[in-house]
Coordinates of N, CA and C in Angstrom, one line a residue:
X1 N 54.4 -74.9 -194.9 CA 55.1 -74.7 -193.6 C 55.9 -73.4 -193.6
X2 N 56.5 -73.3 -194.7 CA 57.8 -72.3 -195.0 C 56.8 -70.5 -194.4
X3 N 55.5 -70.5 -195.4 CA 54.3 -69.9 -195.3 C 53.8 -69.6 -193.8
X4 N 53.8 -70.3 -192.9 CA 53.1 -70.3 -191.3 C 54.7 -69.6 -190.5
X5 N 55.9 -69.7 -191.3 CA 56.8 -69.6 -190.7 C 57.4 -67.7 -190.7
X6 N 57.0 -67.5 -192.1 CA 57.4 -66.9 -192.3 C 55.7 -65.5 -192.0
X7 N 54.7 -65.5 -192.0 CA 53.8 -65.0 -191.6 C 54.0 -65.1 -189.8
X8 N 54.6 -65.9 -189.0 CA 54.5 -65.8 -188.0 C 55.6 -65.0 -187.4
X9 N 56.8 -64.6 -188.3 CA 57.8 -63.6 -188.1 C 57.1 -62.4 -188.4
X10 N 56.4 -62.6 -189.7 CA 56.1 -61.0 -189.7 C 54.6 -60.7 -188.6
X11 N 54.5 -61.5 -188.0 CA 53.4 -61.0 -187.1 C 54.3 -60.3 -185.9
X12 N 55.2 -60.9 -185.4 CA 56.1 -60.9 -184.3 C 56.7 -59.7 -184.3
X13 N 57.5 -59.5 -185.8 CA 57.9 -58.0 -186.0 C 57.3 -56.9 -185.8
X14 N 56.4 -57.1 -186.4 CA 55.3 -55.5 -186.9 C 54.7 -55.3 -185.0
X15 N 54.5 -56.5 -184.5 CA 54.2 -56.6 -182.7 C 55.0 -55.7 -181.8
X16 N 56.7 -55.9 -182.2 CA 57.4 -55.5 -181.8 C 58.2 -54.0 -182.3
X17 N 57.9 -53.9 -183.3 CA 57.9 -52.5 -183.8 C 57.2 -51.5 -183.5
X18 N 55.8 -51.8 -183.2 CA 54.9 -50.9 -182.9 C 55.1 -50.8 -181.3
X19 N 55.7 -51.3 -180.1 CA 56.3 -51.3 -179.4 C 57.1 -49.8 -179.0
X20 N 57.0 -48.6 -178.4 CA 58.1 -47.4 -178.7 C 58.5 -47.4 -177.2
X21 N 59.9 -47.3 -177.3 CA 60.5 -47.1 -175.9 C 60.6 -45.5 -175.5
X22 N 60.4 -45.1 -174.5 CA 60.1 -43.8 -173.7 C 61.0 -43.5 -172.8
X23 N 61.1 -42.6 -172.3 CA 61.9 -41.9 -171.5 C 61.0 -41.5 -170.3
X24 N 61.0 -41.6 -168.7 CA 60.4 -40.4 -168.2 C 61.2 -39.1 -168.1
X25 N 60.4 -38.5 -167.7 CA 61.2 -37.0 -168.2 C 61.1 -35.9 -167.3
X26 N 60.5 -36.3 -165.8 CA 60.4 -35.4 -164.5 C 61.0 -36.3 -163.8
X27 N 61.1 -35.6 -162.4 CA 62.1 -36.4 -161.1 C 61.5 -37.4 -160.5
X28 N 60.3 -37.2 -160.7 CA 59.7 -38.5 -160.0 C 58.0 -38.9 -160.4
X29 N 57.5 -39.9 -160.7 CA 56.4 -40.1 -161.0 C 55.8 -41.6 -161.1
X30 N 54.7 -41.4 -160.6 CA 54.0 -42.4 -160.0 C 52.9 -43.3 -161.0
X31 N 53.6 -44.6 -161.5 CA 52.8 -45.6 -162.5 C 52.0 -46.4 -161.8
X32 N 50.2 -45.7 -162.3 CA 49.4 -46.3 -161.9 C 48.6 -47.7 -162.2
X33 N 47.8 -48.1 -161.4 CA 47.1 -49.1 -162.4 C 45.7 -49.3 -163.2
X34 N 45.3 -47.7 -163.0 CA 44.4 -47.7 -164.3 C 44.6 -45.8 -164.7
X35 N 44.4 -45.7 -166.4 CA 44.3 -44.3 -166.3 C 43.9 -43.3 -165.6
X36 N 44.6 -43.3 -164.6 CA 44.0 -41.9 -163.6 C 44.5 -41.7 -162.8
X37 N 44.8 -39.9 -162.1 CA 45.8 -39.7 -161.0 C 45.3 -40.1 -159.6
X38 N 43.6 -40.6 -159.8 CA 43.0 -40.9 -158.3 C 43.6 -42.7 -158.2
X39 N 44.0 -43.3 -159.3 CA 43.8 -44.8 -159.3 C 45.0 -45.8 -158.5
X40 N 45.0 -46.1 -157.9 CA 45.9 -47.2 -156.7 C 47.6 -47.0 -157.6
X41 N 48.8 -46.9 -156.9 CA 49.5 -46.4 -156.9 C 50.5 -48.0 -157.1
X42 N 50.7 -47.7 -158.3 CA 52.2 -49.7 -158.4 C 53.2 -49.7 -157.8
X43 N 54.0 -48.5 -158.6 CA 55.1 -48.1 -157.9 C 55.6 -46.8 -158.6
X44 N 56.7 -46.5 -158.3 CA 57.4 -44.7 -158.6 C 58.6 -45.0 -159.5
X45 N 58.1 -44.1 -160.5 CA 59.3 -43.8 -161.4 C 60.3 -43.1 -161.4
X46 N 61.7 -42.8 -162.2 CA 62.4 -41.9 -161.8 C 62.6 -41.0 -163.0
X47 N 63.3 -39.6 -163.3 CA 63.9 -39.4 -164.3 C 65.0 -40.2 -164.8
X48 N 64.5 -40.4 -166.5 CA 65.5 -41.3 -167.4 C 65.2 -42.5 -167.3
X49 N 64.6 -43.1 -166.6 CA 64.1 -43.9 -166.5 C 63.2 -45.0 -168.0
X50 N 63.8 -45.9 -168.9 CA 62.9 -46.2 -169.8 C 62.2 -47.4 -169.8
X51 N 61.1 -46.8 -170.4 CA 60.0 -47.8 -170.5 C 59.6 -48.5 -172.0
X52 N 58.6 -49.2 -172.1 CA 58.5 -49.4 -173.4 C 56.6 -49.2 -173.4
X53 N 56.1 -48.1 -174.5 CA 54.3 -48.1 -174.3 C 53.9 -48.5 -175.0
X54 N 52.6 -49.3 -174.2 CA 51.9 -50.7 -174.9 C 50.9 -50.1 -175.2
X55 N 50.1 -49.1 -174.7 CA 48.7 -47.9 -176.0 C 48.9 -47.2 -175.0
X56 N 48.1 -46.3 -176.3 CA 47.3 -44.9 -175.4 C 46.1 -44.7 -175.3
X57 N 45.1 -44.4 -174.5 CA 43.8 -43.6 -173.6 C 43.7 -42.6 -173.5
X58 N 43.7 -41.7 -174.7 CA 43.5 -40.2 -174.0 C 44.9 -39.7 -173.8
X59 N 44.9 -38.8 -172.6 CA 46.3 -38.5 -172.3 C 47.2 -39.3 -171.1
X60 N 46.7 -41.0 -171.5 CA 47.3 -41.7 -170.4 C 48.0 -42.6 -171.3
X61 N 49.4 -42.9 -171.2 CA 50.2 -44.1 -171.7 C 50.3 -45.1 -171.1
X62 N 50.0 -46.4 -171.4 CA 49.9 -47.6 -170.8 C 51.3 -48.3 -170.9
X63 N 52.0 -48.6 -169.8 CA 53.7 -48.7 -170.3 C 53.8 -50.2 -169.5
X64 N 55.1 -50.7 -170.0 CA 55.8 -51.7 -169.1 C 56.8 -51.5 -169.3
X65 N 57.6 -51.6 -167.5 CA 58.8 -51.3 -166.9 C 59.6 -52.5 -167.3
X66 N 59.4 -53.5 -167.9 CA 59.8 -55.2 -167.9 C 59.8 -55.6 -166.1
X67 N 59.5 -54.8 -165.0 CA 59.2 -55.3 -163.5 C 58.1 -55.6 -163.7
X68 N 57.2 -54.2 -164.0 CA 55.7 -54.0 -164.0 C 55.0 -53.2 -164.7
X69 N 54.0 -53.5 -165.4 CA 52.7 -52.4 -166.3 C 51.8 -51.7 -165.2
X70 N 51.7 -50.9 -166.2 CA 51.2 -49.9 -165.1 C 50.9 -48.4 -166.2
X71 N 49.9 -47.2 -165.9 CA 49.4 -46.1 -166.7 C 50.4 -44.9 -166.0
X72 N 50.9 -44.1 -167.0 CA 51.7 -42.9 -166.9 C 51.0 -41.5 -167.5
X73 N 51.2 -40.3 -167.2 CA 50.7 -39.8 -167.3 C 51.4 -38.8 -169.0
X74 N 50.8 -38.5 -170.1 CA 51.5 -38.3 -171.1 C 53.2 -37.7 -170.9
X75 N 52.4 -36.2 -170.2 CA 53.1 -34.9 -169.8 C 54.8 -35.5 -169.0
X76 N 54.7 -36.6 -168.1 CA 55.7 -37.7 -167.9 C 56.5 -38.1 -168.8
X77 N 56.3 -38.4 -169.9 CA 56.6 -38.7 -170.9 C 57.5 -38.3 -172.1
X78 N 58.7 -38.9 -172.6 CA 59.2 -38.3 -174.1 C 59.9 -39.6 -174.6
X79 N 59.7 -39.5 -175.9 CA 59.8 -40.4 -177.0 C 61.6 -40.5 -177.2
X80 N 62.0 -39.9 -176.6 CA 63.9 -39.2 -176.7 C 63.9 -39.8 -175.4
X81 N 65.4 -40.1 -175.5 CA 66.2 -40.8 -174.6 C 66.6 -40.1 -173.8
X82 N 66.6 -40.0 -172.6 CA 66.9 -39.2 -171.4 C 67.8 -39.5 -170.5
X83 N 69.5 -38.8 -170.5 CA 70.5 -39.5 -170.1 C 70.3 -38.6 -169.0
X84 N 71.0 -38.5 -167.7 CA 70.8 -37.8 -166.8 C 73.3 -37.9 -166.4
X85 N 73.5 -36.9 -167.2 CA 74.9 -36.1 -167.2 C 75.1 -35.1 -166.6
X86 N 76.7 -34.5 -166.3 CA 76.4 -33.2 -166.0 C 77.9 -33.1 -167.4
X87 N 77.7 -31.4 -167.5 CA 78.3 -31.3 -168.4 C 79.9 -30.7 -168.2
X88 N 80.5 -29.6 -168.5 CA 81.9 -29.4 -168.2 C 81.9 -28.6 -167.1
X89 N 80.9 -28.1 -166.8 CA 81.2 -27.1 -165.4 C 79.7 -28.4 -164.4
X90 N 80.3 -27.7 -162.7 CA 78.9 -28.4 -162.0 C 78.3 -27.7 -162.3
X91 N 76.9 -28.8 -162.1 CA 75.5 -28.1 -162.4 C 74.7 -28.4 -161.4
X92 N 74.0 -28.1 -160.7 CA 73.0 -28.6 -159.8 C 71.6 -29.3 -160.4
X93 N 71.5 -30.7 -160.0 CA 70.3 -31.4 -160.7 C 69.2 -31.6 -160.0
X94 N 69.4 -30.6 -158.7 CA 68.1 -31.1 -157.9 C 67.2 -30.1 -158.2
X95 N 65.5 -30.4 -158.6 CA 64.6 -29.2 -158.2 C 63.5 -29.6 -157.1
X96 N 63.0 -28.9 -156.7 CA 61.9 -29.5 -155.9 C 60.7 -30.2 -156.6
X97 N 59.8 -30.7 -156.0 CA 59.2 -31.2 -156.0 C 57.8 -30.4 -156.7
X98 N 57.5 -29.3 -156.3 CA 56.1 -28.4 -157.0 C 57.4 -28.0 -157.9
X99 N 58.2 -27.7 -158.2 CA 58.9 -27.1 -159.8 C 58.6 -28.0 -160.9
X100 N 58.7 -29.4 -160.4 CA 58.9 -30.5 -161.3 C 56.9 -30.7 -161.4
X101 N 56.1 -30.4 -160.5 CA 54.7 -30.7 -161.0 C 54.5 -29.6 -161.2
X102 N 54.7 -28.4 -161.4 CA 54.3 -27.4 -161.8 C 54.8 -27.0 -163.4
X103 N 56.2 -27.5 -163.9 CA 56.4 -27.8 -164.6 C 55.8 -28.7 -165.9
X104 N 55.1 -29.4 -165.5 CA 55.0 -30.7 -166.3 C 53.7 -30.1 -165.8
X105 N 53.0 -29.1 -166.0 CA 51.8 -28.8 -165.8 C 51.7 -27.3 -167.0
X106 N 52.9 -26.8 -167.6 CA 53.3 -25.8 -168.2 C 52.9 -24.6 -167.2
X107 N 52.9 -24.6 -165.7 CA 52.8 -23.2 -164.8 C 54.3 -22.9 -164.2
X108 N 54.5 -22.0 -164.2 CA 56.1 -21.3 -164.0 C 55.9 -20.6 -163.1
X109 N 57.0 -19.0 -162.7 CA 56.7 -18.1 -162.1 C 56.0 -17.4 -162.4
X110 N 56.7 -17.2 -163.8 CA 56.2 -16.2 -164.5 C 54.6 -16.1 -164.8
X111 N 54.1 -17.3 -165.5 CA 52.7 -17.7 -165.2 C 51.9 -17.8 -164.2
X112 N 52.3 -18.0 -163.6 CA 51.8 -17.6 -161.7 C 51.7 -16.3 -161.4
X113 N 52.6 -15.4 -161.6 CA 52.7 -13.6 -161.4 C 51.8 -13.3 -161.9
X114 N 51.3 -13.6 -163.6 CA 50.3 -13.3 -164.4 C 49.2 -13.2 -163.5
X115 N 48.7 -14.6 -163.2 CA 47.5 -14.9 -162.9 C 47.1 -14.4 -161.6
X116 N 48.1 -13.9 -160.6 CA 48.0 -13.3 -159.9 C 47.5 -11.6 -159.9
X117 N 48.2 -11.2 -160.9 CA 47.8 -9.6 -161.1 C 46.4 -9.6 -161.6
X118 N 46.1 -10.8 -162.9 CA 44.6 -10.7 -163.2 C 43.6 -10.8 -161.8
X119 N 44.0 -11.7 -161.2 CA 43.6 -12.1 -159.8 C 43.3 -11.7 -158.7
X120 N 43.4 -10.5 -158.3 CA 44.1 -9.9 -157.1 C 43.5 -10.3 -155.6
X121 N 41.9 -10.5 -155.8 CA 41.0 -11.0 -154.9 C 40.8 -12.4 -154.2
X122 N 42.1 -13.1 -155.1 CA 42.3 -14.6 -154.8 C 43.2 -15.0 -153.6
X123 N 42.7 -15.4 -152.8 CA 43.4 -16.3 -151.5 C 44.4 -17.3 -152.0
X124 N 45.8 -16.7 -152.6 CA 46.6 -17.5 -152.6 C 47.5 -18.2 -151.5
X125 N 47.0 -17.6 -150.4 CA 47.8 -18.2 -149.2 C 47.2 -19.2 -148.7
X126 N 45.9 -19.7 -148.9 CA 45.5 -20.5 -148.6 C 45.3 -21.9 -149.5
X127 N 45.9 -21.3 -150.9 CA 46.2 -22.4 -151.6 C 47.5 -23.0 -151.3
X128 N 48.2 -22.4 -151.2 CA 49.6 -22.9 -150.6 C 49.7 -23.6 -149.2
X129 N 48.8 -23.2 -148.2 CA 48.5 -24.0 -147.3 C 47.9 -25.2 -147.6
X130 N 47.0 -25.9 -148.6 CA 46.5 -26.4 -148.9 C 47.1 -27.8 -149.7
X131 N 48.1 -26.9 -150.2 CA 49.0 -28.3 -150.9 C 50.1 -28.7 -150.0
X132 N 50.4 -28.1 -149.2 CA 51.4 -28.4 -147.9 C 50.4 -29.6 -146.8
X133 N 49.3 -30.0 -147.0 CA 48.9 -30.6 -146.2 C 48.7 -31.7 -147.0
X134 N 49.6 -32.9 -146.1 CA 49.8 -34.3 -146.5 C 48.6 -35.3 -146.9
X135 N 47.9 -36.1 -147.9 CA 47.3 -36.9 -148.2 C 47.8 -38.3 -148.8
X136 N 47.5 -39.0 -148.4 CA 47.9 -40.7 -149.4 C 46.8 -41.0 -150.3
X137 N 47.4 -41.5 -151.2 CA 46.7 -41.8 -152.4 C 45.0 -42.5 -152.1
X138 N 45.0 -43.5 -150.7 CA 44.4 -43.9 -150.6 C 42.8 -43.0 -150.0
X139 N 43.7 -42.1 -149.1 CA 42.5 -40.9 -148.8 C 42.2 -40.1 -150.1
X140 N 42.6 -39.7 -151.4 CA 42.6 -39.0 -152.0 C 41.4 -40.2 -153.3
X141 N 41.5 -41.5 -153.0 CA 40.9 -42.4 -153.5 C 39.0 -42.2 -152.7
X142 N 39.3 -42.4 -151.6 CA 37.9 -42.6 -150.7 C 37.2 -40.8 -150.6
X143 N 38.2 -40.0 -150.8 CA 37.3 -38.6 -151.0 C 36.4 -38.5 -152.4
X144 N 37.5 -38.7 -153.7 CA 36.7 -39.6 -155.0 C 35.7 -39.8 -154.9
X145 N 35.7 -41.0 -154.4 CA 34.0 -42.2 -154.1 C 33.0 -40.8 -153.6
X146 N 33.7 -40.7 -152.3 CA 32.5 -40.4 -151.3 C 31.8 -38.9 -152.3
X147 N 32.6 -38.3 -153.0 CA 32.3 -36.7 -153.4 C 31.1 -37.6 -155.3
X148 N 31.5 -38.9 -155.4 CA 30.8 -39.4 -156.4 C 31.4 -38.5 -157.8
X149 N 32.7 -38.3 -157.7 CA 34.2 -37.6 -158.5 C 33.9 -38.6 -159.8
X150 N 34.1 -38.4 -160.6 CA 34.0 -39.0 -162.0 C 35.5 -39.5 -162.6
X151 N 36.3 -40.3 -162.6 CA 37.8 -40.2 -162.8 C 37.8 -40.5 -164.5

């Protein structure tokens, strides 16, 4: 008995050890419910926010909120604790929204200027119009299907 008892602790542990709690680590991000940014939408994360991840797929973490499970995106992600402070002088904590996906994508300004001078023939005004026009997950789901998009 002593034997079933003590084997069933160390099952429990090693369960819960392999267990790692996470931090998100952008302003805002969206845990889905299968690996992929086309896949139905659970609900929205915040910065600092911790989770705890149950595996990985590739570059998708499969997490639970203790609300709800759901797939995060790695780049979302840090293994460090993410307190959200300000320090002895104010600081401003807001950034937009393309800083923080453009960020977490490693594109900057400065990488953008680059790619631009290589570029020069490229219609970037029309890319910029392009992400300014509003989609829901769910039209961005049925374009997927219909283009037969591989996720």
């Amino acid at each position: 008995m002593k034997r079933w008892i003590l084997l069933l602790f160390t099952l429990c542990f090693s369960i819960s050890a392999s267990a790692q709690t996470m931090s998100v680590q952008v302003k805002k991000s969206v845990l889905k419910d299968a690996p992929s940014f086309l896949a139905k939408n659970v609900t929205t994360l915040s910065y600092g926010d911790q989770v705890t991840q149950i595996k990985q797929q590739g570059d998708w973490i499969q997490i639970d909120t203790t609300l709800k499970k759901g797939w995060l995106h790695a780049s979302a992600l840090t293994d460090r604790k993410v307190i959200l402070r300000s320090g002895s002088q104010r600081a401003s904590t807001t950034v937009s929204s393309n800083e923080v996906m453009l960020a977490g994508k490693g594109f900057n300004a400065q990488v953008e200027s680059k790619y631009r001078q290589k570029n020069p023939q490229m219609r970037f005004d029309l890319v910029d119009k392009m992400e300014r026009y509003p989609t829901s997950s769910e039209a961005e789901r049925t374009f997927a299907q219909r283009g037969k998009l591989k996720l």
